[in-house]
Tab-separated table of C-alpha atoms in Angstrom:
chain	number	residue	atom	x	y	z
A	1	UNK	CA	187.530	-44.717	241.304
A	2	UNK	CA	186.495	-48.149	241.288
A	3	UNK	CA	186.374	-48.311	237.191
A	4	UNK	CA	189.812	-46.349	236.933
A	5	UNK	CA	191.375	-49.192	238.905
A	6	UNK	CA	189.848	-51.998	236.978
A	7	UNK	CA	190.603	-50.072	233.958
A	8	UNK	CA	194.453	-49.432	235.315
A	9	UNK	CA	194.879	-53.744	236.355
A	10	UNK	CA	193.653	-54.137	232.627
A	11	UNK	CA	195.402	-52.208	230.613
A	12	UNK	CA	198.715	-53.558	232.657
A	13	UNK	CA	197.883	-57.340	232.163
A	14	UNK	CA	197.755	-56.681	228.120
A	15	UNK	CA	200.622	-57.822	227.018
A	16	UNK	CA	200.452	-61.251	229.125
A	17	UNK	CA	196.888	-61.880	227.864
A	18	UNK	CA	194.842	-62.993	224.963
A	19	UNK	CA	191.442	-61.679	224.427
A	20	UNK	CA	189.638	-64.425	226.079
A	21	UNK	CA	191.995	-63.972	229.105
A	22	UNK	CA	190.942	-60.703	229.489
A	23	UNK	CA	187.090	-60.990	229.040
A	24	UNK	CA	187.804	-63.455	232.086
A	25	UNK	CA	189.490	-61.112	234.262
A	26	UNK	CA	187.114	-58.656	233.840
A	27	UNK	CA	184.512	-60.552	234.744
A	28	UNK	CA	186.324	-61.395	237.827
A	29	UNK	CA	187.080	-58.057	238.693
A	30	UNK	CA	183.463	-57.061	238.147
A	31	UNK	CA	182.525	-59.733	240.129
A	32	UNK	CA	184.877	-59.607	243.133
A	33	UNK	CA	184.545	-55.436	243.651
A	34	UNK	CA	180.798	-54.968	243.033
A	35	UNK	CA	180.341	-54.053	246.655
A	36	UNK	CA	183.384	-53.250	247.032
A	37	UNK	CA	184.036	-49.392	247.785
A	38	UNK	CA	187.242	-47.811	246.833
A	39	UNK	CA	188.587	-44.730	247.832
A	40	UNK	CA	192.073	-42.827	246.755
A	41	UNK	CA	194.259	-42.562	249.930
A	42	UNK	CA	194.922	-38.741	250.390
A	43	UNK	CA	198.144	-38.827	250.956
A	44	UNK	CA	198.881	-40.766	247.471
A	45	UNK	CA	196.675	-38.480	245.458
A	46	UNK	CA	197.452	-38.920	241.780
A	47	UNK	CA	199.289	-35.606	240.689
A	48	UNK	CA	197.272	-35.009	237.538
A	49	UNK	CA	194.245	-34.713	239.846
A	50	UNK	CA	196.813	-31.382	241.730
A	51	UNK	CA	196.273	-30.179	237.968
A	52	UNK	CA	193.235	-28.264	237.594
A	53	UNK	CA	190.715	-29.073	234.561
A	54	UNK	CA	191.393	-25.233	233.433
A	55	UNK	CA	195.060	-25.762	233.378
A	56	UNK	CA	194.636	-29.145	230.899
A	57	UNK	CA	192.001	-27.337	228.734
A	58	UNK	CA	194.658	-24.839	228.290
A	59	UNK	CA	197.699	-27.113	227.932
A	60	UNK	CA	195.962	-28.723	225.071
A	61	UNK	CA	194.623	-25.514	223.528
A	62	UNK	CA	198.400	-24.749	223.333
A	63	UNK	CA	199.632	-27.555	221.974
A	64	UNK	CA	196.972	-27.468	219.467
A	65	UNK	CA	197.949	-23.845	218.897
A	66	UNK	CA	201.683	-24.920	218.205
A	67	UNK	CA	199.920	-27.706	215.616
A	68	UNK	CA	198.805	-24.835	213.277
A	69	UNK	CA	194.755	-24.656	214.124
A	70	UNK	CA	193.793	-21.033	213.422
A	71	UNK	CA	192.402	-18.871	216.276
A	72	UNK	CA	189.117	-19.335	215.294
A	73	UNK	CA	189.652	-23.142	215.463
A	74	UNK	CA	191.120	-22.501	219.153
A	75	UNK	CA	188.199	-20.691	220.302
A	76	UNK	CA	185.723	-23.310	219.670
A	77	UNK	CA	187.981	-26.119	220.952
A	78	UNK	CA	187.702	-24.070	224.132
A	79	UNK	CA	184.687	-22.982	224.163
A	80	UNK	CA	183.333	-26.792	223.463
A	81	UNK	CA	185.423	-28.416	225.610
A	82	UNK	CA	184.821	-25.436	228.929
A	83	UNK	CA	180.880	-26.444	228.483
A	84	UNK	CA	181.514	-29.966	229.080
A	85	UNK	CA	183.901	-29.353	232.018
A	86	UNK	CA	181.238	-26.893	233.730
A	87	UNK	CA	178.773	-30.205	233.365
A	88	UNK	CA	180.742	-32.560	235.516
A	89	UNK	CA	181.588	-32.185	239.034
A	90	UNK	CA	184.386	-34.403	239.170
A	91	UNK	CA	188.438	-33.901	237.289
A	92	UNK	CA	188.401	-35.114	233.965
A	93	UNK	CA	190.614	-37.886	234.311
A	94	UNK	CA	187.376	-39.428	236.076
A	95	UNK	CA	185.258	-38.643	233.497
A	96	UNK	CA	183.637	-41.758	232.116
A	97	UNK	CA	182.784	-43.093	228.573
A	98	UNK	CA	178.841	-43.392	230.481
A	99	UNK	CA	178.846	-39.534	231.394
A	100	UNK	CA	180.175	-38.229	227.938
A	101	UNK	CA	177.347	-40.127	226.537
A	102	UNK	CA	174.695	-38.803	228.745
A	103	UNK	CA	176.142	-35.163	228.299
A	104	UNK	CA	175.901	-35.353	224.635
A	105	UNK	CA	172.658	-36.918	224.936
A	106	UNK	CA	171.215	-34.058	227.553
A	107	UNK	CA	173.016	-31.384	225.281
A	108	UNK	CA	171.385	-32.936	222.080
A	109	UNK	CA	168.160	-32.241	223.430
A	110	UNK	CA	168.161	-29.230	225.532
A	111	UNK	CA	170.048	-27.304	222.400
A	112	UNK	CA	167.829	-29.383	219.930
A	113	UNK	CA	171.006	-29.913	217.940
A	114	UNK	CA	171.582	-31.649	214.816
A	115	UNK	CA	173.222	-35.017	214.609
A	116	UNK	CA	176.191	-33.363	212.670
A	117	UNK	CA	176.393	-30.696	215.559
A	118	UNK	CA	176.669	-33.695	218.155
A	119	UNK	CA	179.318	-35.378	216.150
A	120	UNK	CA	181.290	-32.457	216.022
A	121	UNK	CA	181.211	-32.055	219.694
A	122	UNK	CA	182.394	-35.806	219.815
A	123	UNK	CA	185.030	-34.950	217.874
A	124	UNK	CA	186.199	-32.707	219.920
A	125	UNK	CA	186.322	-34.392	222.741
A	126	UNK	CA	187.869	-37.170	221.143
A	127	UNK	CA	191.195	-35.147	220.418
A	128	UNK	CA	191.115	-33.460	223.969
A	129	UNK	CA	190.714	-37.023	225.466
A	130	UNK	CA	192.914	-38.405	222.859
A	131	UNK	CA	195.696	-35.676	224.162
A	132	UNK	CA	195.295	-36.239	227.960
A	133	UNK	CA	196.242	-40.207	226.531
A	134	UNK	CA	198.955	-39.360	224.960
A	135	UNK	CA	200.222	-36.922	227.669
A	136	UNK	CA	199.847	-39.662	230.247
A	137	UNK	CA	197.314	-37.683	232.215
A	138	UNK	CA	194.756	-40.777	231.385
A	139	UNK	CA	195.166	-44.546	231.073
A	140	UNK	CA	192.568	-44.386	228.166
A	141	UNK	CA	190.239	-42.704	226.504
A	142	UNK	CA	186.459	-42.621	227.689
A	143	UNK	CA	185.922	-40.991	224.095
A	144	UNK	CA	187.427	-44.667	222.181
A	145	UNK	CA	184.052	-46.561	222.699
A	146	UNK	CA	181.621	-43.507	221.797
A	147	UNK	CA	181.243	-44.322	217.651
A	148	UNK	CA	181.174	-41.501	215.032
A	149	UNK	CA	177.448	-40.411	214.980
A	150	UNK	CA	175.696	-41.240	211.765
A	151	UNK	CA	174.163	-38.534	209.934
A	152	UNK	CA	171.566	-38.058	206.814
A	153	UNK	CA	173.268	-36.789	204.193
A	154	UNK	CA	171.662	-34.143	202.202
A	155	UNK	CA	172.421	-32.962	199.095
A	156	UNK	CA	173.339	-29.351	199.284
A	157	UNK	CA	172.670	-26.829	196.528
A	158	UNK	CA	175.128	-25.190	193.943
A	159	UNK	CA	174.409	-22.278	192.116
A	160	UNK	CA	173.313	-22.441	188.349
A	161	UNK	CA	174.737	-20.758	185.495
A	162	UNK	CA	171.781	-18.835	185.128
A	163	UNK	CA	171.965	-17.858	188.554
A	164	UNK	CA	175.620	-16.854	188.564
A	165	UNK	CA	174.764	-14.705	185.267
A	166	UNK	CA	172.027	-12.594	187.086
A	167	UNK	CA	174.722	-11.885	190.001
A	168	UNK	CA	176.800	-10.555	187.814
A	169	UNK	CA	174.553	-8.477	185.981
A	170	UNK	CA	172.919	-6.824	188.915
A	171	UNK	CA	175.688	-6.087	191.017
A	172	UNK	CA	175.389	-2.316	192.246
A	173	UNK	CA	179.578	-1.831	191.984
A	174	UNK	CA	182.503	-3.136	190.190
A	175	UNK	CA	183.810	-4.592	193.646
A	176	UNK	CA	181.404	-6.846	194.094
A	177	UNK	CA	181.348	-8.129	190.247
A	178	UNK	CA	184.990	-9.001	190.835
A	179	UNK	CA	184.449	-10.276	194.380
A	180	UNK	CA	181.310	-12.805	192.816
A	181	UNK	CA	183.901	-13.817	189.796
A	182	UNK	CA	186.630	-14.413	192.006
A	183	UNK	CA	185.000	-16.309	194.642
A	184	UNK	CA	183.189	-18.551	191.531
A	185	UNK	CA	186.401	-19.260	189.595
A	186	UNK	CA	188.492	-19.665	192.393
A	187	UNK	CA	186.516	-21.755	194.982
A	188	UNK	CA	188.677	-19.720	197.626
A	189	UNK	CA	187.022	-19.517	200.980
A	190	UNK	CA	185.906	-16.196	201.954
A	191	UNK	CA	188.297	-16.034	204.610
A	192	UNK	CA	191.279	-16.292	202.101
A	193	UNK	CA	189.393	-13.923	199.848
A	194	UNK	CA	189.553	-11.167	202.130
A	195	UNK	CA	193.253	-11.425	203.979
A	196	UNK	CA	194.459	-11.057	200.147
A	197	UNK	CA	196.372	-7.810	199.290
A	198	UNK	CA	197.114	-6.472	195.853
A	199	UNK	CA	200.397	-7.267	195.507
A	200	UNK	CA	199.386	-11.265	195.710
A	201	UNK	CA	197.762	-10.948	192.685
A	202	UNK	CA	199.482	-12.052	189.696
A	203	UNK	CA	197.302	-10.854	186.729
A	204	UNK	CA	200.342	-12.113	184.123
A	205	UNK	CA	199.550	-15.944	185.403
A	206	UNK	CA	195.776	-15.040	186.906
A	207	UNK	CA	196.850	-16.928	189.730
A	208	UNK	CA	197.375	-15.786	193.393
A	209	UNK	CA	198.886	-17.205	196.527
A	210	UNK	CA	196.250	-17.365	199.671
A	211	UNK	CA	196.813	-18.076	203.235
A	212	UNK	CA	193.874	-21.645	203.817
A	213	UNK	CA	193.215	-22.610	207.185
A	214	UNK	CA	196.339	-23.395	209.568
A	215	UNK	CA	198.403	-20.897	207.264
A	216	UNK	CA	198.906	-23.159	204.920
A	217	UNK	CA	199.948	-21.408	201.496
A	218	UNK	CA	198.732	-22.392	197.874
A	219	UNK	CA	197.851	-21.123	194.402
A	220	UNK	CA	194.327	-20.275	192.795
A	221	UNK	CA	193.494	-19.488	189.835
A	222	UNK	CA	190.836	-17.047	188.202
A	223	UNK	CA	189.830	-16.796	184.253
A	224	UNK	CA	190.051	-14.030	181.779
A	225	UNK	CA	186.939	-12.692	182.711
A	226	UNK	CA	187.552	-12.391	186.614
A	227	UNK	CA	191.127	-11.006	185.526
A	228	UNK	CA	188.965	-7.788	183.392
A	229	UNK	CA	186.863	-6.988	186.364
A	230	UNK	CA	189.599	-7.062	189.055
A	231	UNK	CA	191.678	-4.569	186.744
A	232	UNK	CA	188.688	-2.067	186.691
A	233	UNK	CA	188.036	-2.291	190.151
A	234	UNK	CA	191.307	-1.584	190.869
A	235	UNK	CA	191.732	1.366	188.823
A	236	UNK	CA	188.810	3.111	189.782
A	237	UNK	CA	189.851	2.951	193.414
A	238	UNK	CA	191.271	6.133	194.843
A	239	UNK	CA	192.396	5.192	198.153
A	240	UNK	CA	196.111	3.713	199.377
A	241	UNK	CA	194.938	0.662	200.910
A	242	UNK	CA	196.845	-2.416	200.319
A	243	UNK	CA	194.103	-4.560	200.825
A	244	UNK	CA	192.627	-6.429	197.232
A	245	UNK	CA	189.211	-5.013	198.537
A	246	UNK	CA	188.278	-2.172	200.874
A	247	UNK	CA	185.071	-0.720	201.899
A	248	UNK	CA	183.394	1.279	199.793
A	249	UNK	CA	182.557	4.237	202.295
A	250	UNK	CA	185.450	6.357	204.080
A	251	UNK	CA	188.468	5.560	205.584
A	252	UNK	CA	188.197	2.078	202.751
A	253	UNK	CA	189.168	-0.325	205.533
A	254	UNK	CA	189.980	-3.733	204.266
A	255	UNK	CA	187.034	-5.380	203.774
A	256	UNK	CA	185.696	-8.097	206.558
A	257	UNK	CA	183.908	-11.461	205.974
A	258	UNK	CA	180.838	-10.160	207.392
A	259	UNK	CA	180.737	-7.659	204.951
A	260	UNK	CA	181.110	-9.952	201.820
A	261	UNK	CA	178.308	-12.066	203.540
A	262	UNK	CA	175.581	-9.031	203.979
A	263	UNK	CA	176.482	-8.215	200.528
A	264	UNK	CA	175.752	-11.412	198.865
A	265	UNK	CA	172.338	-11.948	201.295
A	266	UNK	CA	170.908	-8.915	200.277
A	267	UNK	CA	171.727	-9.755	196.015
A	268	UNK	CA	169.956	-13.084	196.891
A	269	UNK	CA	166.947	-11.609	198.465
A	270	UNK	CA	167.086	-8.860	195.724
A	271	UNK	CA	167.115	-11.556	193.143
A	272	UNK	CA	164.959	-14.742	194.770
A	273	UNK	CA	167.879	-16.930	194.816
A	274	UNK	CA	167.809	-19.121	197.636
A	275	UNK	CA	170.987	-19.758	199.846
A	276	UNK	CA	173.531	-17.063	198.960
A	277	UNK	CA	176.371	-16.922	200.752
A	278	UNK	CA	180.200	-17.260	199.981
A	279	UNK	CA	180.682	-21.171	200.631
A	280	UNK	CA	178.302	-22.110	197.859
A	281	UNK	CA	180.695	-20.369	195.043
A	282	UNK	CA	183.213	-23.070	196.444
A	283	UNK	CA	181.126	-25.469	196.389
A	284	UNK	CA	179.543	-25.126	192.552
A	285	UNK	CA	183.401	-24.825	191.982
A	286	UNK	CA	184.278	-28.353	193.068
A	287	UNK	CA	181.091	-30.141	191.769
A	288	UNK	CA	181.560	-28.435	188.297
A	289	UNK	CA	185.416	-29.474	188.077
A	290	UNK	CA	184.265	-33.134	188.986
A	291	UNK	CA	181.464	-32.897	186.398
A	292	UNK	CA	183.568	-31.920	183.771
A	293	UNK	CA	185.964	-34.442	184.313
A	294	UNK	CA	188.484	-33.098	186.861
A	295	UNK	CA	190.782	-35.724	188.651
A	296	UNK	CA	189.211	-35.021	192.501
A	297	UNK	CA	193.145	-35.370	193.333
A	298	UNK	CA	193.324	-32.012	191.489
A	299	UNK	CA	190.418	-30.540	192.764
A	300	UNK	CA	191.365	-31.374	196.421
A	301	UNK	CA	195.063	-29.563	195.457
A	302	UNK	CA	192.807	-26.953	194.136
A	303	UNK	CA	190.609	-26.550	197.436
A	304	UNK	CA	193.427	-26.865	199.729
A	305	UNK	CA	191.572	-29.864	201.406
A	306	UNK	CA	194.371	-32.096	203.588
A	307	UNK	CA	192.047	-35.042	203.314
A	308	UNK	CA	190.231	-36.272	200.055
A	309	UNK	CA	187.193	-37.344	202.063
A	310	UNK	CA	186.136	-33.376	202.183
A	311	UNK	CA	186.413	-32.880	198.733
A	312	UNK	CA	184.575	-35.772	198.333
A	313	UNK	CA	182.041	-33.969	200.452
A	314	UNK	CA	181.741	-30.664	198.655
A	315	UNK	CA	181.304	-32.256	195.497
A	316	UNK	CA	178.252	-34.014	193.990
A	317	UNK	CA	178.708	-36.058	190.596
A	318	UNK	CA	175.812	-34.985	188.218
A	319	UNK	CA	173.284	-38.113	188.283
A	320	UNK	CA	172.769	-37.338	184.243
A	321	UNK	CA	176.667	-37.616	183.928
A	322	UNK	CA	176.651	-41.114	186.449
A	323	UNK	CA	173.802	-41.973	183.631
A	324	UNK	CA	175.890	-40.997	180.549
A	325	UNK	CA	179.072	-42.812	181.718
A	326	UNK	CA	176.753	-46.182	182.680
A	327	UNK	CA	175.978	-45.646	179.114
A	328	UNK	CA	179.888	-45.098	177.763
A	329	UNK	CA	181.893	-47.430	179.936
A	330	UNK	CA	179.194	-50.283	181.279
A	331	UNK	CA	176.233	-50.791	178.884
């Protein structure tokens, strides 16, 4: 209580003081309350503390909701933000900048978590914190003075042609020769893959139209080779399914991510290739386009990225082709 007032006699004196001004009054307030206790007077009880923390979590999972996130996103905005909550006995609009750091701190540990994990969490709670701000529920955010959490940046593996060639040729069915050459000329997510339906497909162009995270529409394009096999997979299908790919046992329900994932697992372990799973396709997409000379504007169009700093993530320049154009443009 005693830090939300300090905080509240702040934040009203900024606009009549300079920084040095207010250094000094917090240091006076620090030193005139130390022993001071300070108590809310019941009768004058704040009315965001008559709002419950479930009721917030789910105000801001709504507005977040009307924002575009996808239901997935939604989930584990809740489901991160509901484990903090059950930590701390208090409301959150007395949660501190001191207890989120010893939560993430305890949670790090217990969970043995990852630095990346742990800055995802803080991002999190950034934009919950960031909300109950903006709503008014909070005079600031305890989130503002908790940094982005540096992390070792590895460099994560793309498939090689070679690699890519023995996929194809030891794929047990046509369906999953056209799923591997759509997922590697596209760079679609797997998600997008399967939520397309026939009709989308515009063999003509080889382009298609798919649905990217928050529903956001945009073209991809396949080659002449990925065109082939989607033709004979389609024609050898005998069921009435709209879906661009089905199960291959009866009733042919449209086929689920988990399935494309269990698919490409067991070809990996089949073949000793390390790492298979649906992501990587996108991500030997994005490096190869940037090898080759691709403007990363196009390749972030291309991805459906909203921000160029993830493209810049997926892809990783060639260190012969850094070497090559020292050679052209420097030496």
């Amino acid at each position: 209580m005693k830090e939300q007032l300090m905080n509240e006699i702040l934040q009203k004196m900024l606009p009549y003081l300079d920084n040095s001004q207010m250094a000094q009054l917090q240091n006076t307030l620090l030193h005139c309350l130390w022993n001071v206790e300070i108590s809310p007077v019941s009768d004058c009880e704040k009315k965001e503390d008559n709002i419950s923390n479930a009721d917030l979590l789910e105000m801001f999972v709504s507005a977040k909701k009307v924002e575009g996130c996808s239901e997935k996103t939604l989930r584990y905005y809740k489901a991160t933000i509901s484990r903090m909550l059950e930590n701390f006995d208090k409301h959150v609009t007395h949660v501190t900048t001191d207890d989120l750091r010893k939560y993430l701190s305890t949670y790090q540990e217990a969970n043995e978590c990852s630095k990346g994990n742990i800055d995802n969490i803080r991002r999190i709670l950034s934009s919950f914190f960031a909300w109950l701000e903006d709503e008014d529920y909070i005079l600031k955010s305890p989130v503002r003075r908790i940094h982005k959490i540096k992390t070792a940046k590895t460099v994560k593996e793309t498939y090689s042609d070679e690699s890519l060639e023995s996929m194809r040729d030891n794929c047990d069915c046509l369906r999953d020769l056209a799923i591997i050459d759509l997922l590697a000329s596209t760079g679609m997510r797997v998600g997008e893959l399967v939520g397309l339906n026939i009709a989308d497909i515009d063999f003509d162009n080889r382009e298609c139209i798919v649905f990217g995270k928050g529903s956001k529409e945009r073209p991809v394009y396949f080659d002449a080779r990925t065109k082939i096999h989607l033709q004979n997979y389609l024609n050898c299908r005998d069921d009435d399914n709209p879906a661009l790919f089905v199960s291959l046992l009866k009733p042919h329900d449209r086929l689920q991510i988990s399935g494309v994932e269990i698919m490409l697992r067991k070809l990996g372990k089949k073949l000793d290739i390390p790492k298979v799973h649906p992501h990587k396709f996108r991500r030997t997409l994005a490096t190869k386009a940037i090898d080759k000379g691709m403007p990363i504007e196009q390749v972030q169009k291309l991805l459906g990225h909203t921000k160029i700093d993830t493209t810049m993530q997926y892809a990783m320049v060639d260190q012969n082709n850094v070497k090559l154009s020292h050679r052209k443009y420097i030496s």
